[in-house]
Short mmCIF file of C-alpha atoms in Angstrom, two decimals:
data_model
loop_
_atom_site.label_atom_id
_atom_site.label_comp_id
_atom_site.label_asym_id
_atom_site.label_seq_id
_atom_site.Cartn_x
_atom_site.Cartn_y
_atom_site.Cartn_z
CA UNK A 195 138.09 137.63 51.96
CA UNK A 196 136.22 134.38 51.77
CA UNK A 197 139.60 132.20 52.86
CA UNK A 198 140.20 135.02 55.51
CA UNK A 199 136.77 133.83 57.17
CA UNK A 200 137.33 130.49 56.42
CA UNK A 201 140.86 130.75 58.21
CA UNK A 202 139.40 132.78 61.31
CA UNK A 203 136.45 129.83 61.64
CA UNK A 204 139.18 127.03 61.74
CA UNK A 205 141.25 128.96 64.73
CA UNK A 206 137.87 129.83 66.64
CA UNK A 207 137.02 126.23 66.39
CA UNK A 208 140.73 124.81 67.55
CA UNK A 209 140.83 127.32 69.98
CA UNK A 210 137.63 126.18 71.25
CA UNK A 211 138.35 122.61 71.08
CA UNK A 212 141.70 123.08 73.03
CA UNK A 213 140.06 125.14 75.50
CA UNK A 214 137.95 122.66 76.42
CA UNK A 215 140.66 120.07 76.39
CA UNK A 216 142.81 121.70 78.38
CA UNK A 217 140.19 122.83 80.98
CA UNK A 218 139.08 118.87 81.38
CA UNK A 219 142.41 117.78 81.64
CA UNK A 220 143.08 120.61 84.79
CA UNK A 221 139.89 120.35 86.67
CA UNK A 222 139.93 117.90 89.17
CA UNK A 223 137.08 114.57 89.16
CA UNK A 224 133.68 114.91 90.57
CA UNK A 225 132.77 112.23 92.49
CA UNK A 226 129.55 113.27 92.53
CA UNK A 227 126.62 114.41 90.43
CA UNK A 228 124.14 116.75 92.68
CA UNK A 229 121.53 116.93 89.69
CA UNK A 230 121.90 113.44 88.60
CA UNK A 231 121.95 112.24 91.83
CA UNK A 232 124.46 109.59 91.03
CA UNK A 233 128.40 108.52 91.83
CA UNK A 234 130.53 109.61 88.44
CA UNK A 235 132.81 107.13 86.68
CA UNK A 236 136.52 107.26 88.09
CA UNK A 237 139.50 107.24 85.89
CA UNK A 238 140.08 103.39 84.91
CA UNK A 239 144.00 102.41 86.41
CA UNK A 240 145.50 101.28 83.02
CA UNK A 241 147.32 98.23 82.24
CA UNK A 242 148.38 96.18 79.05
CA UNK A 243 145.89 92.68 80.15
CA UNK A 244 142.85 95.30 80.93
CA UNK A 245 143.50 97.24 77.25
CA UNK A 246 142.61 94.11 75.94
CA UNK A 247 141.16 91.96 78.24
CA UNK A 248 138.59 93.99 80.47
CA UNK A 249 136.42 96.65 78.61
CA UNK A 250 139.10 99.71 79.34
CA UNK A 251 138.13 101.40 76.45
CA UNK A 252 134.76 101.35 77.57
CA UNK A 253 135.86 102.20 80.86
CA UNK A 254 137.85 105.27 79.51
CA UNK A 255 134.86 106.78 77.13
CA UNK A 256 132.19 106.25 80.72
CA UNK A 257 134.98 108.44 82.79
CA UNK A 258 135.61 110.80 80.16
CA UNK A 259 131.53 111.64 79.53
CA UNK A 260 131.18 111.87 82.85
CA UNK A 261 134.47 114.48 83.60
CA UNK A 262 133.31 116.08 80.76
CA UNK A 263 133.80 120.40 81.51
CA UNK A 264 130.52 122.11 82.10
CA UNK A 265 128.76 118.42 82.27
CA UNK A 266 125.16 119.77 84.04
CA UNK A 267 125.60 123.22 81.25
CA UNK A 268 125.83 120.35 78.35
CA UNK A 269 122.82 118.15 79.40
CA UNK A 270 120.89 121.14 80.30
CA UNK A 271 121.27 122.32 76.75
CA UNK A 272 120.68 119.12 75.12
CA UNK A 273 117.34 118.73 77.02
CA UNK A 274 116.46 122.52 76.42
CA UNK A 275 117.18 122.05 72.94
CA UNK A 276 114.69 118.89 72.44
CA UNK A 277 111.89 120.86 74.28
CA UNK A 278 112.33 123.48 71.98
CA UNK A 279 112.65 121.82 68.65
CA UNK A 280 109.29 119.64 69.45
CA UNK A 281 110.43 116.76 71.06
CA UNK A 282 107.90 115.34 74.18
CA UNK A 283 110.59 113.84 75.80
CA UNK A 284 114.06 113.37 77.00
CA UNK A 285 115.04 110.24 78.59
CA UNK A 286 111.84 108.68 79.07
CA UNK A 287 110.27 111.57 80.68
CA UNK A 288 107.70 113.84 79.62
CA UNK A 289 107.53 117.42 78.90
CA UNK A 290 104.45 118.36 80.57
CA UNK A 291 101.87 121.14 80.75
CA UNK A 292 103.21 124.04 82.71
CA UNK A 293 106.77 122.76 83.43
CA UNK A 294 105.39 119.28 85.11
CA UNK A 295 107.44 116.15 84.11
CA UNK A 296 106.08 112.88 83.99
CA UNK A 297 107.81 109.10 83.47
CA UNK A 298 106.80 107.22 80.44
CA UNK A 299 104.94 104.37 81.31
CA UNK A 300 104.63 101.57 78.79
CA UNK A 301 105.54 98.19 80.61
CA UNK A 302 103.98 95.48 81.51
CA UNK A 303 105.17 92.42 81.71
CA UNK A 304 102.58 90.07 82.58
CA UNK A 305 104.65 86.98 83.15
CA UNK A 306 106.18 88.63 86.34
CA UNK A 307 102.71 90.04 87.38
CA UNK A 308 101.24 86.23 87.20
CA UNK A 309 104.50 85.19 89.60
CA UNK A 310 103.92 87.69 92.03
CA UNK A 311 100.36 87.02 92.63
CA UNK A 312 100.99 84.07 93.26
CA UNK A 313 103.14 84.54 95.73
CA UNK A 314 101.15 87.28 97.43
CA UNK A 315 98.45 84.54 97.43
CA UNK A 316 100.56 81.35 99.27
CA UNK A 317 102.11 84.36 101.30
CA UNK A 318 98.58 84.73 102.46
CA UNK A 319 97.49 81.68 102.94
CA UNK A 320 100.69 80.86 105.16
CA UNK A 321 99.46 83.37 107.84
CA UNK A 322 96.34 84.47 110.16
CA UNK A 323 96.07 88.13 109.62
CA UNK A 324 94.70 90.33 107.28
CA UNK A 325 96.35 91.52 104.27
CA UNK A 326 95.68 94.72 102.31
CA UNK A 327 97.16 95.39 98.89
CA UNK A 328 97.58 99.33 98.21
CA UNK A 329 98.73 100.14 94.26
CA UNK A 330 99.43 103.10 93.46
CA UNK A 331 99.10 104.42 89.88
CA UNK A 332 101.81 106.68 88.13
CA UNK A 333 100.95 110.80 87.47
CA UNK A 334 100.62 109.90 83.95
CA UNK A 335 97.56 108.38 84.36
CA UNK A 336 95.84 110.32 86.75
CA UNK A 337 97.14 113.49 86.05
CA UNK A 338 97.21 112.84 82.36
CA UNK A 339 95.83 116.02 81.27
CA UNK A 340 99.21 117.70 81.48
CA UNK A 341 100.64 114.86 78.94
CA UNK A 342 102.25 116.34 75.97
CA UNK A 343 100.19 115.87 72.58
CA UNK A 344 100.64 112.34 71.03
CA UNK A 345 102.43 111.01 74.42
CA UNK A 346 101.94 107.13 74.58
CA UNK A 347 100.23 106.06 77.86
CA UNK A 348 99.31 102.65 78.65
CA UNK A 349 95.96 101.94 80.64
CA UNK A 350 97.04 101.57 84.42
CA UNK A 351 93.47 101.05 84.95
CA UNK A 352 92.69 97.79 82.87
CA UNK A 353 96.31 96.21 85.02
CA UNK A 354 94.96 97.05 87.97
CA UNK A 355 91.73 96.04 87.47
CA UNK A 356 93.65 92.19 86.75
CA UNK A 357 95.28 92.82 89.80
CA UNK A 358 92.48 93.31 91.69
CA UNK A 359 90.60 90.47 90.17
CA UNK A 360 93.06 87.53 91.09
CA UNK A 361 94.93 88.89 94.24
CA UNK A 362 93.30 87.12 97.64
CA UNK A 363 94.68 90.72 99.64
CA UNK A 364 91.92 93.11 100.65
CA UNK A 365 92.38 95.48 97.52
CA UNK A 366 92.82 99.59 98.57
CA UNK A 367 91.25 101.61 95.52
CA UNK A 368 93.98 104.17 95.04
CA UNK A 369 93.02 104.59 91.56
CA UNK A 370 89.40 105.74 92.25
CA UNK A 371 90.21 107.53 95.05
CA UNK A 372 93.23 109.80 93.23
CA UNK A 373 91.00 109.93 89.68
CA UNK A 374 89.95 113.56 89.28
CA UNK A 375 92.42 114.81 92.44
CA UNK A 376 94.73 117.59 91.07
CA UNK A 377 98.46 118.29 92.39
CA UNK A 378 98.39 114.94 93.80
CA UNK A 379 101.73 114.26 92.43
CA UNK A 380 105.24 116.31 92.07
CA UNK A 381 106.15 117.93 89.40
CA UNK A 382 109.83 116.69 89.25
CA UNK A 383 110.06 113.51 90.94
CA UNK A 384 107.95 110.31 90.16
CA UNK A 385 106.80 110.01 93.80
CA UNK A 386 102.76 111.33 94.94
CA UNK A 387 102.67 114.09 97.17
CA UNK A 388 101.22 114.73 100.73
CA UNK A 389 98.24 115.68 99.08
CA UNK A 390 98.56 112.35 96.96
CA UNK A 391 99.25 110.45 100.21
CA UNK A 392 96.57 112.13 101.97
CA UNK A 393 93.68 110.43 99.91
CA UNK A 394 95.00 107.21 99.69
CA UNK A 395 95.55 107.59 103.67
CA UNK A 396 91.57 108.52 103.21
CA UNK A 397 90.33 105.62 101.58
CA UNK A 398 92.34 102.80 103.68
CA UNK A 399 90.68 104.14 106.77
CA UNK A 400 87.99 104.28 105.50
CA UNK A 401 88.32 100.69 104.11
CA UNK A 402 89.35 99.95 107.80
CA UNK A 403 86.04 101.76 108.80
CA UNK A 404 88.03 104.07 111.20
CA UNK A 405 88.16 107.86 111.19
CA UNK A 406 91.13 109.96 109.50
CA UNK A 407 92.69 112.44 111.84
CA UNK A 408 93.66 115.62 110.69
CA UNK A 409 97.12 117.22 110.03
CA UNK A 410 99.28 120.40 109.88
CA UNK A 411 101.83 120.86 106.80
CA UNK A 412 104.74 123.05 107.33
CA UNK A 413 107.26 123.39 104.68
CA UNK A 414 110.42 122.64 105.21
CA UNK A 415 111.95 123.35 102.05
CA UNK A 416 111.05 124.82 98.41
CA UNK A 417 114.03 123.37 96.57
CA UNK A 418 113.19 120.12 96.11
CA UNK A 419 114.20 118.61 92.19
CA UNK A 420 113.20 114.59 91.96
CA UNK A 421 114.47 111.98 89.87
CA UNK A 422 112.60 113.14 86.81
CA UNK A 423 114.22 116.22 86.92
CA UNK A 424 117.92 114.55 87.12
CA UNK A 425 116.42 112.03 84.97
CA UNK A 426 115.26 114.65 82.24
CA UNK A 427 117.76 117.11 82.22
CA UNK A 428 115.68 120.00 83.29
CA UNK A 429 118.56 121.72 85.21
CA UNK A 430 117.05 125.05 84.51
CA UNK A 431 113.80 124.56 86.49
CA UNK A 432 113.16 125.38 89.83
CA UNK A 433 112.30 123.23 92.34
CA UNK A 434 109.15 122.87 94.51
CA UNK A 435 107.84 122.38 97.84
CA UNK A 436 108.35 119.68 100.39
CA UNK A 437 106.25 119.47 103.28
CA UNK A 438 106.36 117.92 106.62
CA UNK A 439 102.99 116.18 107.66
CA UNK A 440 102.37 117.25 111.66
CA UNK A 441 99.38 114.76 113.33
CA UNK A 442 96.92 117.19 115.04
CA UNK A 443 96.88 114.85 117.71
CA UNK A 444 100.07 115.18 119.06
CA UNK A 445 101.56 111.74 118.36
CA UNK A 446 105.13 111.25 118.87
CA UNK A 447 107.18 109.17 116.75
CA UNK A 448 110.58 107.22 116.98
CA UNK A 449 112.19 105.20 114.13
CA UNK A 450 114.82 102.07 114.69
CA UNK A 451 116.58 100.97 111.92
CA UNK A 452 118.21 97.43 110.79
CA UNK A 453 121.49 98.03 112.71
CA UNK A 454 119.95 99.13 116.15
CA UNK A 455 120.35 103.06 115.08
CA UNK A 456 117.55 105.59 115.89
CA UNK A 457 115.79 108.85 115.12
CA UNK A 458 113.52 110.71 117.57
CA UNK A 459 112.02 111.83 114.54
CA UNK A 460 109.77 110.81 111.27
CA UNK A 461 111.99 113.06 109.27
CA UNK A 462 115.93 113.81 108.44
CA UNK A 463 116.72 117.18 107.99
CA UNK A 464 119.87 116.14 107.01
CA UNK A 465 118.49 115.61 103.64
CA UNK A 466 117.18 118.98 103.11
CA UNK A 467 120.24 120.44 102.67
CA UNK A 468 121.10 117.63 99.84
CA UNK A 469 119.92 116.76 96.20
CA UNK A 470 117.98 113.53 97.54
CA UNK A 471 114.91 115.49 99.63
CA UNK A 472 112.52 113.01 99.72
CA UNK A 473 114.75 111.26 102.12
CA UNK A 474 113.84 114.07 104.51
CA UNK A 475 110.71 111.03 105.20
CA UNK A 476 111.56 108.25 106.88
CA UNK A 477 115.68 108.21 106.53
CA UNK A 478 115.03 107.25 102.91
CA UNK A 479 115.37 103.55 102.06
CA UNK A 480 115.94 100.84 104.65
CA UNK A 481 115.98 96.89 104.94
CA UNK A 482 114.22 97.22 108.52
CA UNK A 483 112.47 99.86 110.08
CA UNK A 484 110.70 99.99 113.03
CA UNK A 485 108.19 103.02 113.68
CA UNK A 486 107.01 103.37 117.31
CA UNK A 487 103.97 106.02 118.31
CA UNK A 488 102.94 107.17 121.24
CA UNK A 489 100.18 108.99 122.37
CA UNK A 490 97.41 107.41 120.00
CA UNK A 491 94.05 107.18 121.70
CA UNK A 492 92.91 104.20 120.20
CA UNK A 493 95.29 101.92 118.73
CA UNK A 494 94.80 99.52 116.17
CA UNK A 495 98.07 97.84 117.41
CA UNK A 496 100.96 96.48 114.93
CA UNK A 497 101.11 96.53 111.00
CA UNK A 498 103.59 95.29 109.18
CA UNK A 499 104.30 97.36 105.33
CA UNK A 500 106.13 95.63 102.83
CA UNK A 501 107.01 98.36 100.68
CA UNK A 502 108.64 100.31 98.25
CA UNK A 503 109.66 104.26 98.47
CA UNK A 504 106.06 105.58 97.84
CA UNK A 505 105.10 104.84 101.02
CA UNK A 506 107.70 107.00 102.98
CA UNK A 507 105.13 109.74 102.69
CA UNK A 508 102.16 107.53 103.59
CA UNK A 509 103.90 106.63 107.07
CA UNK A 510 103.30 109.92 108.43
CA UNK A 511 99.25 109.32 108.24
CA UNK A 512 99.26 105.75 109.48
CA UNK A 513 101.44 106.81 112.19
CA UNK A 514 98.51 108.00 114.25
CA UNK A 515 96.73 105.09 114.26
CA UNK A 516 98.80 102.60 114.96
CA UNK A 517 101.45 101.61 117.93
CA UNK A 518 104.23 100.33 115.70
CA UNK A 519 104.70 100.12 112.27
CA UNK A 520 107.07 97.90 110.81
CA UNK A 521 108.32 98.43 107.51
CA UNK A 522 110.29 95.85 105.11
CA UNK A 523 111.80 96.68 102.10
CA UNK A 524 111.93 92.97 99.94
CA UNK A 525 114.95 94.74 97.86
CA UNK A 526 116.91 94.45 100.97
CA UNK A 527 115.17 92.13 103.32
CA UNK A 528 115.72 88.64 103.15
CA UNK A 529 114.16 87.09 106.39
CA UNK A 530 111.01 85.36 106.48
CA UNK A 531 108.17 88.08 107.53
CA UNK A 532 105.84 85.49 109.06
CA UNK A 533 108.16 84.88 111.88
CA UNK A 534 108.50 88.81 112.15
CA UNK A 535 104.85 88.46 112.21
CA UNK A 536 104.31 85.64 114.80
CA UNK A 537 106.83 87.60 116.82
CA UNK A 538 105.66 90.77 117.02
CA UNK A 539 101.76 89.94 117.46
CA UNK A 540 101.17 92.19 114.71
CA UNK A 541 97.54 92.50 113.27
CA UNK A 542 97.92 93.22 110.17
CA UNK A 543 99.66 93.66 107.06
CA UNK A 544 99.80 96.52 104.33
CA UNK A 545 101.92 95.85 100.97
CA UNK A 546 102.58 99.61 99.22
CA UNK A 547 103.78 99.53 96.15
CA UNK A 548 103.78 102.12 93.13
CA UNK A 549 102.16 100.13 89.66
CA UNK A 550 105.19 100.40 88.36
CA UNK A 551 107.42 98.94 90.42
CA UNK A 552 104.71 96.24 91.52
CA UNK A 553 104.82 95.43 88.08
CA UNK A 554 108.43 94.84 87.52
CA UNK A 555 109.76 93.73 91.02
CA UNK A 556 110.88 90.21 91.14
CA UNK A 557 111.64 90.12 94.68
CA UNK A 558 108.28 89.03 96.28
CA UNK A 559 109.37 85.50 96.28
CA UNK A 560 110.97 86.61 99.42
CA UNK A 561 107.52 87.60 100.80
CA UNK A 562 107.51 83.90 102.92
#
């Protein structure tokens, strides 16, 4: 009896196995992943000098992981499986309070930190307008009740507080102004939310000394899954909502990108029919953009915004206060802003940038 179970064990778990090879060897390649929101490895062309030359091997295991049958099934379980058996995180992200995930932030490396201040500080000296520095801490801090028990979290306050102390940019207290705010963030991306963006809208006018309009959210979708949740593995939570941010004054925007293209529009609802929803503001990421306004009563003219993606959802605000917003990405960017600057008679300039990125971008030696 006992070899009779052992013998029905071994063909369940050869059947199984050959199931599975047979079923990856028939279905055709992804070439993309909708919940990890990347491109999939592609089978590697094989040839004797790249078997033992180039890392084909290598090559062979990344395309075969990737292919792998039931691939979002497998990660969802593995991810399930570590939220069940205790873990507080998968992949560097969280298990929060009441389905929330948050990144792990633990990074800092001052040496970069010291490099960019500094040149934020000749950038400043090199030109005769204002320059505001807006940081924006991570959920983990400021929502960091809904950390897991025992989850490290590094003091965002204490960095910015260094920040603040030796950068010669007019400083935008995001970190005050967000402290003690709830459902400021999303739930399953890294990014703040309009509420998030809202505040820190807030405090810069009232930094500027200029009074906030007020706005009109309709949603537009209630699907949206972020980065954390691709990043995570949570495939079997549902998404959440995304908003579009209407001025109550009736501005009208217009957006012209890098190559000379346009939108009528502050938003692409092209995205919301696609894993990547939080390019539904602004087009998602550009080298270039130029935001025009009309209808603002009383203009307080051009700003340039060196930026990263966290301020996609901050444009919205600004956009009723200002004629033309131009907005540089230094990832892709590589001309010298003061002539943009000079050129375009703009007033002022606003550098966005979440604390963690800010923290480990080495591209503001482009900011000349």
């Amino acid at each position: 009896m006992k070899r009779n179970i052992q013998i029905l064990t071994c063909i369940c778990f050869c059947g199984f196995v050959g199931v599975l090879g047979i079923l990856n060897v028939i279905q055709p390649d992804k070439r993309f992943s909708e919940n990890e929101n990347r491109y999939l490895a592609k089978l590697p062309s094989f040839s004797v000098s790249a078997l033992f030359k180039d890392n084909y091997t290598g090559d062979l295991e990344t395309y075969i992981t990737d292919q792998f049958i039931f691939r979002d099934e497998w990660i969802s379980i593995k991810s399930l499986s570590r939220k069940l058996t205790g873990s507080i995180e998968n992949n560097g992200v969280y298990f929060g309070k009441e389905n929330q995930l948050l990144q792990m932030f633990s990074t800092t490396d001052l040496e970069t930190v010291r490099r960019s201040i500094e040149q934020i500080n000749t950038f400043i000296k090199s030109i005769d307008v204002p320059v505001d520095l807006m940081i924006v801490p991570t959920a983990s801090e400021i929502e960091s009740d809904a950390l897991p028990i025992f989850a490290y979290n590094e003091n965002q306050e204490s960095i910015l507080n260094y920040i603040q102390s030796h950068v010669d940019a007019g400083w935008v207290d995001t970190y005050t102004t967000l402290t003690g705010a709830s459902d400021v963030f999303f739930n399953l991306d890294h990014h703040w939310n309009e509420k998030g963006a809202y505040l820190a809208y807030q405090a810069y006018m009232d930094y500027l000394k200029v009074v906030p309009e007020t706005f009109t959210y309709t949603q537009v979708s209630d699907d949206f899954k972020g980065t954390l949740y691709s990043k995570a593995g949570t495939f079997w939570l549902k998404g959440e909502p995304l908003y579009k941010i209407v001025p109550n004054n009736e501005v009208k925007s217009s957006l012209t990108f890098e190559d000379g293209s346009t939108m009528d529009s502050l938003y692409s609802d092209k995205y919301l029919s696609q894993k990547e929803k939080y390019s539904y503001y602004l087009d998602g990421n550009h080298a270039l953009v130029t935001v025009k306004n009309e209808g603002i009563k009383d203009s307080l003219g051009k700003i340039v915004v060196v930026k990263d993606s966290y301020s996609h959802i901050l444009i919205p605000y600004l956009a009723s206060h200002y004629e033309e917003i131009i907005l540089v990405d230094l990832r892709y960017y590589r001309l010298p802003i003061s002539n943009l600057i000079q050129e375009e008679e703009v007033s002022r300039v606003l550098l966005v940038y979440n604390i963690e990125n800010f923290l480990l971008d080495k591209n503001f030696s482009f900011l000349k």
